[in-house]
Each structure stands twice: as C-alpha cells, then as structure tokens.
Coordinates of C-alpha atoms and ligand atoms in Angstrom, one line a residue:
M1 CA -119.1 145.6 21.9
D2 CA -117.3 142.6 22.8
G3 CA -117.3 141.6 19.0
F4 CA -115.9 145.1 18.1
Q5 CA -113.2 144.4 20.7
K6 CA -112.5 141.0 19.3
R7 CA -112.2 142.3 15.7
L8 CA -110.0 145.4 17.1
S9 CA -107.3 143.0 18.6
E10 CA -107.4 140.8 15.7
S11 CA -107.4 143.1 12.8
L12 CA -104.2 145.3 12.2
Q13 CA -106.0 147.4 9.6
L14 CA -108.9 148.3 12.1
R15 CA -106.6 149.0 14.6
L16 CA -104.7 151.5 12.5
S17 CA -108.0 153.2 11.3
V18 CA -109.1 153.4 14.8
A19 CA -106.0 154.7 16.2
L20 CA -105.8 157.1 13.4
S21 CA -109.4 158.4 13.7
L22 CA -108.6 158.8 17.3
A23 CA -105.4 160.9 16.8
I24 CA -107.3 163.1 14.3
L25 CA -110.5 163.4 16.5
L26 CA -108.0 164.8 19.4
V27 CA -106.1 167.2 17.3
A28 CA -109.4 168.7 15.6
L29 CA -110.7 168.8 19.1
L30 CA -107.7 170.7 20.3
A31 CA -107.4 172.9 17.4
G32 CA -111.2 173.5 17.7
V33 CA -110.8 174.6 21.0
F34 CA -107.9 176.7 20.3
A35 CA -109.7 178.5 17.3
F36 CA -112.8 179.1 19.2
V37 CA -111.2 180.9 22.2
S38 CA -108.8 182.8 20.0
A39 CA -111.9 183.6 17.8
I40 CA -113.7 185.1 20.8
D41 CA -110.6 187.0 21.9
E42 CA -110.2 188.5 18.4
A43 CA -113.7 189.4 18.3
H44 CA -113.5 191.2 21.5
E45 CA -110.3 192.8 20.5
M46 CA -112.4 194.3 17.3
Q47 CA -115.1 195.3 19.4
D48 CA -112.9 197.5 21.5
E49 CA -111.4 198.7 18.4
S50 CA -114.9 199.9 17.0
L51 CA -115.6 201.6 20.3
R52 CA -112.2 203.4 19.8
H53 CA -113.1 204.4 16.3
V54 CA -116.4 205.8 17.1
A55 CA -114.7 207.9 19.7
V56 CA -112.2 209.1 17.4
L57 CA -114.7 209.9 14.7
F58 CA -117.0 211.7 17.2
D59 CA -113.8 213.8 18.2
R60 CA -112.6 214.5 14.8
Q61 CA -116.0 215.4 13.0
H62 CA -116.6 217.7 16.2
M63 CA -119.9 216.0 16.5
T64 CA -122.5 217.2 19.1
L65 CA -125.0 215.1 21.2
R66 CA -128.6 215.5 21.5
Y67 CA -130.3 213.1 23.6
P68 CA -133.8 211.6 22.8
A69 CA -134.8 212.2 26.4
G70 CA -137.5 210.2 27.9
E71 CA -137.7 208.6 24.4
H72 CA -137.3 204.9 23.9
V73 CA -134.8 204.5 21.3
A74 CA -135.9 200.6 21.0
G75 CA -135.4 199.5 17.4
D76 CA -134.3 196.6 15.5
D77 CA -130.7 197.1 16.3
E78 CA -131.3 198.1 19.9
E79 CA -129.3 195.1 21.2
S80 CA -126.0 195.7 19.4
R81 CA -126.2 199.4 19.5
I82 CA -123.0 201.6 20.6
I83 CA -124.1 204.1 23.1
V84 CA -122.3 207.7 23.1
Q85 CA -122.8 210.3 25.7
Y86 CA -121.0 213.1 27.6
L87 CA -119.8 211.7 30.7
A88 CA -120.8 215.0 32.3
D89 CA -124.4 214.1 31.3
S90 CA -124.7 211.1 33.4
H91 CA -126.7 212.7 36.2
L92 CA -129.4 213.6 33.5
A93 CA -130.4 209.7 33.5
V94 CA -133.9 208.8 33.8
G95 CA -134.8 205.8 35.9
N96 CA -132.9 202.6 35.7
D97 CA -133.9 201.6 32.1
D98 CA -130.6 201.3 30.0
S99 CA -132.6 201.7 26.8
V100 CA -133.1 205.5 27.8
I101 CA -129.7 207.6 27.5
P102 CA -127.9 209.1 28.9
L103 CA -127.1 206.4 31.2
P104 CA -125.8 206.8 34.8
F105 CA -121.9 206.4 34.4
P106 CA -119.7 207.4 37.5
T107 CA -118.5 210.8 36.3
T108 CA -115.1 210.1 38.0
L109 CA -114.4 207.5 35.3
A110 CA -110.6 207.7 34.0
D111 CA -109.9 207.8 30.5
G112 CA -109.5 204.5 28.5
L113 CA -111.2 201.0 28.3
T114 CA -113.3 199.7 31.2
T115 CA -115.9 197.2 32.1
L116 CA -118.7 198.3 34.6
N117 CA -122.1 197.3 35.5
I118 CA -124.8 200.0 35.0
A119 CA -128.3 199.6 36.2
G120 CA -127.7 195.8 36.6
E121 CA -126.3 195.3 33.1
D122 CA -122.6 194.8 32.3
F123 CA -121.0 197.4 29.8
R124 CA -117.8 197.7 28.1
A125 CA -117.1 201.5 28.0
L126 CA -114.5 203.7 26.6
V127 CA -114.1 207.3 28.1
R128 CA -112.2 209.7 25.8
T129 CA -111.2 213.6 26.5
T130 CA -112.3 215.1 23.0
A131 CA -110.3 218.1 21.5
T132 CA -112.6 220.5 23.1
G133 CA -112.2 219.2 26.6
E134 CA -115.5 217.5 26.8
R135 CA -115.2 213.9 28.1
I136 CA -117.3 211.4 26.2
V137 CA -118.2 207.8 26.9
V138 CA -118.6 205.1 24.3
A139 CA -120.2 202.0 25.6
Q140 CA -121.8 198.8 24.3
E141 CA -123.5 196.0 26.6
I142 CA -121.3 192.8 27.3
G143 CA -124.0 190.6 26.6
V144 CA -124.5 191.5 23.1
R145 CA -120.6 191.6 22.5
N146 CA -120.4 188.1 24.0
K147 CA -123.0 186.9 21.9
E148 CA -121.6 188.3 18.5
A149 CA -118.1 186.9 19.7
R150 CA -119.4 183.7 20.2
E151 CA -121.2 183.7 16.8
S152 CA -118.2 184.5 15.0
A153 CA -116.1 181.8 17.0
W154 CA -118.6 179.2 15.8
R155 CA -118.2 180.4 12.1
S156 CA -114.6 180.0 12.7
L157 CA -115.2 176.2 13.6
L158 CA -117.2 175.5 10.5
P159 CA -113.9 174.3 8.1
F160 CA -113.0 171.9 11.1
M161 CA -116.5 170.4 11.2
I162 CA -116.2 169.9 7.4
L163 CA -112.6 168.8 7.3
F164 CA -113.0 166.2 10.0
P165 CA -115.4 163.6 8.4
V166 CA -113.6 164.1 4.8
L167 CA -110.3 163.4 6.6
L168 CA -111.8 160.2 8.5
L169 CA -112.7 159.1 4.9
L170 CA -109.7 159.8 3.5
V171 CA -107.7 158.0 6.3
S172 CA -110.1 154.8 6.0
D173 CA -109.5 154.8 2.1
L174 CA -105.9 155.2 2.7
V175 CA -105.5 152.3 5.3
R176 CA -107.7 149.9 3.0
K177 CA -105.3 150.8 0.1
L178 CA -102.2 150.0 2.1
F179 CA -103.6 146.7 3.1
R180 CA -104.6 145.8 -0.5
P181 CA -101.4 144.0 -1.3
I182 CA -102.0 141.5 1.6
A183 CA -105.5 141.2 0.2
S184 CA -104.3 140.2 -3.1
L185 CA -101.7 138.2 -1.9
S186 CA -103.8 135.9 0.2
A187 CA -106.2 135.9 -3.0
E188 CA -103.4 134.6 -5.2
I189 CA -102.4 131.9 -2.6
D190 CA -106.0 130.9 -2.0
Q191 CA -106.3 130.3 -5.8
R192 CA -103.4 128.0 -6.2
D193 CA -103.7 124.4 -6.9
K194 CA -102.8 122.3 -3.8
Q195 CA -99.6 120.9 -6.0
A196 CA -98.4 124.4 -6.6
L197 CA -95.5 124.9 -4.1
H198 CA -93.6 127.6 -6.2
P199 CA -92.3 130.5 -4.1
I200 CA -94.4 133.7 -3.9
D201 CA -93.1 136.6 -5.8
E202 CA -91.9 138.9 -3.1
Q203 CA -90.5 141.8 -5.0
H204 CA -93.4 144.0 -5.4
L205 CA -94.4 143.6 -1.7
P206 CA -94.0 146.3 1.0
T207 CA -90.7 145.8 3.1
E208 CA -92.9 145.4 6.4
I209 CA -94.4 141.9 4.9
R210 CA -91.5 140.7 2.9
P211 CA -89.8 138.9 5.8
F212 CA -93.2 137.1 6.5
V213 CA -93.4 135.9 2.9
V214 CA -89.8 134.9 2.8
A215 CA -90.4 132.6 5.6
I216 CA -93.6 131.2 4.0
N217 CA -91.5 130.7 0.8
R218 CA -88.8 128.8 3.1
L219 CA -91.6 126.7 4.4
L220 CA -93.0 126.1 0.8
A221 CA -89.5 125.0 -0.2
R222 CA -89.2 122.6 2.6
V223 CA -92.9 121.2 2.0
A224 CA -91.9 120.7 -1.8
Q225 CA -88.7 118.9 -0.7
S226 CA -90.6 116.5 1.5
M227 CA -93.4 115.8 -1.1
E228 CA -90.6 115.2 -3.6
N229 CA -89.1 112.8 -1.0
Q230 CA -92.2 111.1 -0.3
R231 CA -92.8 110.4 -4.1
R232 CA -89.3 109.4 -4.7
F233 CA -89.8 106.8 -2.1
I234 CA -92.8 105.3 -3.4
A235 CA -91.1 105.4 -6.7
D236 CA -88.4 103.6 -5.4
A237 CA -90.4 101.1 -3.5
A238 CA -92.5 100.3 -6.6
H239 CA -89.4 99.7 -8.4
E240 CA -88.0 97.5 -5.9
L241 CA -91.3 95.4 -5.8
R242 CA -91.2 95.2 -9.6
S243 CA -88.4 92.5 -10.0
P244 CA -90.0 89.9 -7.3
M245 CA -93.4 90.6 -9.0
T246 CA -92.1 89.7 -12.3
A247 CA -90.3 86.4 -10.9
L248 CA -93.3 85.4 -9.1
S249 CA -95.7 85.8 -12.0
L250 CA -93.0 83.8 -14.3
Q251 CA -93.0 81.1 -11.6
A252 CA -97.1 81.0 -11.5
E253 CA -96.9 80.8 -15.5
R254 CA -94.2 78.1 -15.4
L255 CA -96.7 76.3 -12.9
A256 CA -99.6 76.6 -15.1
A257 CA -97.7 75.1 -17.8
T258 CA -96.9 71.7 -15.7
E259 CA -99.2 68.9 -14.8
L260 CA -101.3 69.7 -11.8
P261 CA -104.1 68.1 -10.0
A262 CA -107.7 69.7 -10.6
P263 CA -108.0 71.3 -7.2
A264 CA -104.4 72.7 -7.4
R265 CA -105.2 74.3 -10.7
E266 CA -108.3 75.9 -9.5
R267 CA -106.3 77.6 -6.8
L268 CA -103.7 78.6 -9.2
L269 CA -106.4 80.9 -11.2
P270 CA -107.0 83.2 -8.4
L271 CA -103.3 83.3 -7.3
S272 CA -102.4 84.4 -10.9
R273 CA -105.0 87.0 -10.8
G274 CA -103.6 88.3 -7.5
I275 CA -100.0 88.6 -9.0
E276 CA -101.3 90.4 -12.0
R277 CA -103.4 92.7 -9.9
S278 CA -100.4 93.6 -7.8
R279 CA -98.2 94.0 -11.0
Q280 CA -100.6 96.7 -12.3
L281 CA -100.9 98.3 -8.9
I282 CA -97.0 98.5 -9.0
D283 CA -97.2 99.9 -12.7
Q284 CA -100.0 102.3 -11.8
L285 CA -97.8 103.7 -8.7
L286 CA -94.8 104.1 -10.9
A287 CA -96.8 106.0 -13.5
L288 CA -98.1 108.2 -10.7
A289 CA -94.9 109.0 -9.3
A290 CA -93.1 109.7 -12.7
A291 CA -96.4 111.9 -13.5
Q292 CA -95.9 113.8 -10.2
S293 CA -92.2 114.4 -10.4
S294 CA -91.0 117.6 -11.7
P295 CA -88.2 116.9 -14.1
E296 CA -88.6 118.8 -17.4
R297 CA -90.1 116.3 -20.2
A298 CA -88.9 116.4 -24.1
L299 CA -91.6 118.0 -26.1
T300 CA -92.2 116.7 -29.6
R301 CA -94.5 117.1 -32.2
V302 CA -97.2 114.3 -31.8
S303 CA -100.2 113.3 -33.6
V304 CA -103.3 112.9 -31.6
H305 CA -104.7 110.2 -34.0
Q306 CA -101.7 108.2 -33.9
I307 CA -101.7 108.1 -30.1
Y308 CA -105.2 106.9 -30.3
R309 CA -104.2 104.2 -32.8
R310 CA -101.5 103.0 -30.6
V311 CA -103.8 102.8 -27.6
L312 CA -106.4 100.9 -29.6
E313 CA -103.9 98.5 -30.6
D314 CA -102.8 97.8 -26.9
L315 CA -106.6 97.9 -25.7
L316 CA -108.3 96.0 -28.7
P317 CA -108.2 92.6 -27.2
Q318 CA -109.6 93.6 -24.0
A319 CA -112.4 95.5 -25.7
E320 CA -113.1 92.8 -28.0
R321 CA -113.5 90.2 -25.1
K322 CA -116.5 92.3 -23.9
S323 CA -117.9 93.2 -27.6
I324 CA -117.2 96.8 -27.2
D325 CA -117.3 98.6 -30.3
I326 CA -114.1 101.1 -29.7
G327 CA -112.8 103.6 -32.5
V328 CA -111.9 107.1 -33.2
E329 CA -114.4 109.4 -34.3
G330 CA -113.9 112.2 -36.8
D331 CA -111.1 112.6 -39.6
E332 CA -109.7 115.8 -38.3
D333 CA -106.2 115.2 -36.7
V334 CA -104.3 117.9 -34.6
Q335 CA -100.6 118.1 -34.0
L336 CA -99.7 118.7 -30.4
T337 CA -96.2 119.7 -28.9
V338 CA -96.4 117.8 -25.9
N339 CA -94.4 114.7 -24.3
E340 CA -95.5 111.6 -26.2
M341 CA -95.2 109.2 -23.1
D342 CA -97.5 111.5 -21.2
L343 CA -100.1 111.6 -23.6
L344 CA -100.0 108.0 -24.2
I345 CA -100.2 107.2 -20.7
L346 CA -102.9 109.8 -20.3
V347 CA -105.3 108.4 -23.1
K348 CA -104.5 104.8 -22.3
N349 CA -105.8 105.1 -18.5
L350 CA -109.1 107.1 -20.0
A351 CA -109.7 104.3 -22.6
D352 CA -109.0 101.6 -20.3
N353 CA -111.5 103.0 -18.0
A354 CA -114.2 103.3 -20.7
I355 CA -113.7 99.9 -21.8
R356 CA -113.4 98.3 -18.3
Y357 CA -116.6 100.2 -16.6
T358 CA -118.9 99.8 -19.6
P359 CA -121.0 96.7 -19.9
A360 CA -120.4 94.4 -22.8
G361 CA -121.9 95.5 -25.9
G362 CA -121.4 99.0 -25.5
R363 CA -119.6 101.8 -27.4
V364 CA -116.1 103.7 -26.7
D365 CA -115.4 106.7 -28.7
L366 CA -112.2 108.7 -28.8
S367 CA -112.3 112.0 -30.6
V368 CA -110.2 115.3 -31.0
E369 CA -111.6 118.6 -31.8
R370 CA -110.0 122.2 -32.3
T371 CA -112.0 125.3 -31.3
A372 CA -110.8 128.9 -31.3
A373 CA -109.5 128.8 -27.9
S374 CA -108.5 125.3 -27.3
I375 CA -108.0 121.7 -28.3
V376 CA -110.4 119.1 -27.0
L377 CA -109.5 115.5 -26.5
Q378 CA -112.5 113.5 -25.5
V379 CA -113.2 109.8 -24.5
R380 CA -116.9 108.8 -24.4
D381 CA -118.6 105.5 -23.3
S382 CA -121.9 104.3 -23.2
G383 CA -121.4 102.7 -19.7
P384 CA -123.3 104.2 -16.4
G385 CA -121.1 107.2 -16.2
I386 CA -119.9 108.8 -12.9
S387 CA -122.4 110.8 -10.5
A388 CA -122.0 114.6 -10.0
E389 CA -121.4 113.8 -6.3
E390 CA -118.6 111.4 -7.2
Q391 CA -117.0 113.4 -9.9
A392 CA -114.8 115.3 -7.7
R393 CA -113.8 112.3 -5.9
V394 CA -112.7 110.1 -8.5
F395 CA -109.6 112.1 -9.0
D396 CA -108.2 111.3 -5.5
P397 CA -105.6 108.6 -5.4
F398 CA -106.9 104.8 -4.2
Y399 CA -110.6 106.1 -4.7
R400 CA -112.8 103.7 -6.3
S401 CA -116.6 103.8 -6.8
M402 CA -118.7 101.2 -4.9
G403 CA -120.7 98.6 -6.5
T404 CA -118.1 97.9 -9.5
D405 CA -117.0 94.3 -10.2
E406 CA -113.9 95.4 -12.0
S407 CA -110.6 95.2 -10.3
G408 CA -108.3 98.3 -10.3
S409 CA -106.0 100.3 -8.1
G410 CA -107.9 103.7 -8.3
L411 CA -104.8 105.5 -9.5
G412 CA -105.8 105.7 -13.1
L413 CA -107.5 109.2 -12.9
S414 CA -104.9 110.7 -10.7
I415 CA -102.5 110.1 -13.1
V416 CA -104.7 111.8 -15.7
K417 CA -104.7 114.6 -13.5
A418 CA -101.3 114.7 -12.8
I419 CA -100.3 114.6 -16.5
A420 CA -102.8 117.1 -17.5
E421 CA -101.7 119.7 -14.9
R422 CA -98.2 119.2 -16.3
M423 CA -99.4 119.9 -19.6
G424 CA -101.2 122.9 -18.6
A425 CA -104.7 121.2 -19.4
Q426 CA -108.0 121.0 -17.6
V427 CA -109.9 117.6 -17.3
R428 CA -113.8 117.6 -17.2
L429 CA -115.9 115.0 -16.3
G430 CA -119.6 114.8 -17.8
F431 CA -122.3 112.5 -19.5
T432 CA -122.2 111.2 -22.8
D433 CA -126.0 111.6 -22.7
E434 CA -126.8 114.7 -20.7
A435 CA -130.3 114.0 -20.7
A436 CA -130.4 110.3 -19.4
H437 CA -127.2 111.2 -17.0
S438 CA -125.4 108.0 -18.5
G439 CA -122.0 107.5 -20.0
L440 CA -119.0 109.0 -18.9
C441 CA -117.5 111.7 -21.2
V442 CA -114.1 112.9 -20.1
S443 CA -112.6 115.9 -22.0
V444 CA -109.1 117.1 -21.8
L445 CA -108.9 120.8 -22.8
L446 CA -105.5 121.9 -23.9
K447 CA -104.6 125.5 -24.7
A448 CA -104.4 126.2 -28.5
D449 CA -100.7 127.3 -28.4
S450 CA -99.9 123.6 -27.4
T451 CA -99.9 123.1 -31.2
S452 CA -97.4 125.5 -31.9
Ligands
ATP1 N1 -115.5 105.3 -17.6 C1 -116.1 105.1 -16.4 N2 -117.6 104.9 -16.2 C2 -117.7 104.7 -14.7 N3 -117.0 105.0 -13.8 C3 -115.8 105.2 -14.1 C4 -115.1 105.5 -15.6 N4 -113.7 105.7 -15.3 C5 -113.6 105.7 -13.9 N5 -114.7 105.4 -13.2 C6 -114.9 105.2 -11.7 O1 -113.7 106.0 -11.1 C7 -112.8 105.2 -10.0 C8 -111.6 105.7 -10.3 O2 -111.0 105.6 -11.5 P1 -109.6 105.3 -11.8 O3 -109.1 105.1 -13.1 O4 -108.8 106.5 -10.9 O5 -109.1 104.0 -10.9 P2 -109.4 102.4 -11.2 O6 -109.9 102.4 -12.7 O7 -110.4 101.7 -10.3 O8 -108.0 101.7 -11.2 P3 -106.7 102.0 -12.1 O9 -107.2 102.7 -13.3 O10 -105.3 102.5 -11.5 O11 -106.4 100.5 -12.5 C9 -113.1 103.8 -10.7 O12 -113.1 103.0 -9.9 C10 -114.7 103.9 -11.4 O13 -115.6 103.8 -10.3
MG2 MG1 -108.7 103.3 -14.2

C-alpha cells in the first residue's frame, strides 16, 4: 500500500488515472442508484396499471366470476397471479389461507388503489364499481410485486455493469496516449550522445510541457556555451604554451650542439625528451580543442589512398626505427567528401598508435573498403590489442593503459572520436586476430553518402 501511495504521489499519470477512475466509479454509482430506484418505481406503476387494465377488461367484457370454492388454485403461476373477486363475496372466504378465493377483503373499501394486509399477507388492491353496479376487487401480493420490480431494476443496471469496465479501460488507454509525448521525449534525450547539446524540438509538444522544454533548452544552451568557453580556454592555454615550448626546444637543440662535459650531456637527453613530450601534449591538446569546436569546416573531395600516403610519409621513419612493415592494403581507392585536415589527423593518430604499441618487427595495414551501406577505413596492427573491458575507456581524454612503456598524452583516441562524430562516422575497436584476441583493428564507418 505504501509503495502504491509513493507511486501515486510521484506519478502524474497514475494520479490522473486513479482520479478519473474514481470519478467514473462515483458517477456510475450515483447513476446506478438513480436508475435502480426509478426502475422500481416504474415497475410498480406498471403493475398498478395492469390491475387497472384487468378491472377495465372485466367491466367491458361483462364477465362473471365463479370461484373455485374450497379448491386450491396453486399452480406454476400461483405467486404472480392477479386475484379478481366481488367485494361483496369477501364474507365467503374460507380460513386464512390466501391461496383460496375469495379473500376476506373489508367490504367497506373505497374505489381506487390501496395497500392492505389480508390474512398476514400484504396486498395491493384496486376496487372498481362496474357498469352493472357490482363492486369488484383486483389484487396482487406485494411480495410478488416487489420481487418482480427488483428483477427488472437489476436488469436496468446491466448496461452500467458492462460499460463501467469498458470506460475504465478507455480512460487508462487515453491517459497512456496523452503521456506518450513525454515518454518519447525522454527516450529521445536518453539516446543522445553526451556532446549533443542542440535544443529539443518543442513544436509538436503539448502546450502544458512546452514551457518545461523551453527551460531545458535554455539550460542546454548555457551548458553548451560554458563547454565552448572551456574548450576555448584549453585551446588558448595550449596556444600560449606553444611559443615558450618551441623556444625551450630550440635552446635545448643549441645546447646539444655545443661542447658539453659528459655528465651534462647525459642530463640533457631526458631534458630534451621531456620538452618533446610537452610539445606533443600541447599539439594534441590543440588538435582536440579544434576537433571538438563546432565551426563549419570546408569540405572537399579527398582520396583516402592519398591521405594514407601522406600519413605514411610522416610516420615511415618511426616505423623503420622499429622495423615495422607498414603499408596500404588493397588497390581500390575511395573518394570522400570530408574536411581533408580532419581525415589526415584521424588516420595519423590511428597509425601512430599502431606503430607505437606494436612490438618491433610487427605489421601495420591501412585499408579502405566500400560496402553497400558504408565506407570502412581500417587500421590493423599485430600488437597486443586492447582488451574488451578497456575498449570503451580508451576514448576518454588522458586515459592510458597500464603497462605500456610508450610515452603519450592519452588524447589520440579522444581526437579520433571527436573528429568521427563531426563527420557522422562511427569508430569500432576489435581484434586483428579475433581467435587469439590480439592485434588492434580500428574501423571507421562512414555513411555511403559521404562519397557524394
Ligand atoms: N594500436 C594499439 N594497440 C594497443 N593499445 C593501444 C593502441 N592504440 C591505443 N592503445 C591504448 O590506448 C591508450 C589511449 O590511446 P591514445 O591514442 O588515446 O593515447 P596515447 O597514444 O597514449 O597518447 P597520444 O596519442 O595522445 O600521444 C594508449 O595509452 C594505449 O594503451
Ligand atoms: Mg595515441
């Protein structure tokens, strides 16, 4: 009960359903009582009318009576029978048994309808003086009349009994339909990506929830603005750090070119590496800020193989240092309509990871394939791959797997994801060798219309 009350206080839909059901129940009850009472009244009136008809018929047809004196008239309709007798014959009544006529009606009864008790039984009786001057009494047992009236009254309640559950079902269905826009609205918001802060379309919503949605849209706009400010701050900070870092790296290079004592040269090496790592971090931060910012980018027709070649030119020295066999697989090229810089950065980050995390002597393959529904760009390596548990986390900024000797900022895959989202592409991680669970295979799926 407590649970129901809690749900009732929390759910507007449940409250509306319960309130409407109670209102229907109350109206049905009142209408039922009214119908029941008036059906009983009507039945009684009709029964009085039948008494009158019998009396009139008896009078018009000039009927005469013959009593089955001393005989029982008990039969199958004994209960509902209408008794007709001359009022003057009441004194002929035998015993107190009302199944024997004539019955002992008081001879002083006035013409018209009356209710009276004869031999312990209540009767409704109509006294009439006929055209021949005789006074007749037409009577019926009250108990029988009431039973018949009640039966007919119950019959009059039948439509209410059928309509009530139908109405309840209709109301609950109607309420559910009325609240459907809210359910579909929350489903739409739930399905959104965390970066999708565009306003909710309020045009087709009921006016009652529109102000709420307008307020949510204003909040979304404020959140989007504050995220944009944050991004800009990071981009500005990275930009500002770039010049002193370049200067530092230049100084370190110059220092390396001078005569230095052996211990100083030994210490210069980690210093230069640190400066280089910081430069890479700043470059990645700038790339991420650019990938996440919203301005429209110029779209051009780009050959995927050409992008691959440019990336290979950049990364070949790195691959050669580790004796990694890197190359493009397949001859079929695909032309895409995308921002060239975006695609270049995306492929470069994936290829850079593949070379970096694949042990020396390994293999890295870049490929592009067109299927009926999409275009799939793949970067496969023969390294250790990423375990299924970690696959979702590696896209988080600054996330780096434990146990790798390679240096890195942990931003590469975040940049890939941001660029893919902007392109309307999906990034999937898998294994190059599914059976052995080894080697990372990154697939970037673009819609087929990206080629047009
Ligand atoms: N090809 C791969 N094979 C194995 N692990 C990988 C591969 N690519 C990425 N990872 C794992 O995912 C983590 C996140 O990669 P990500 O590219 O985002 O960052 P990073 O390479 O560490 O730094 P950055 O790319 O910014 O220099 C890496 O630290 C690495 O552990
Ligand atoms: Mg990386």
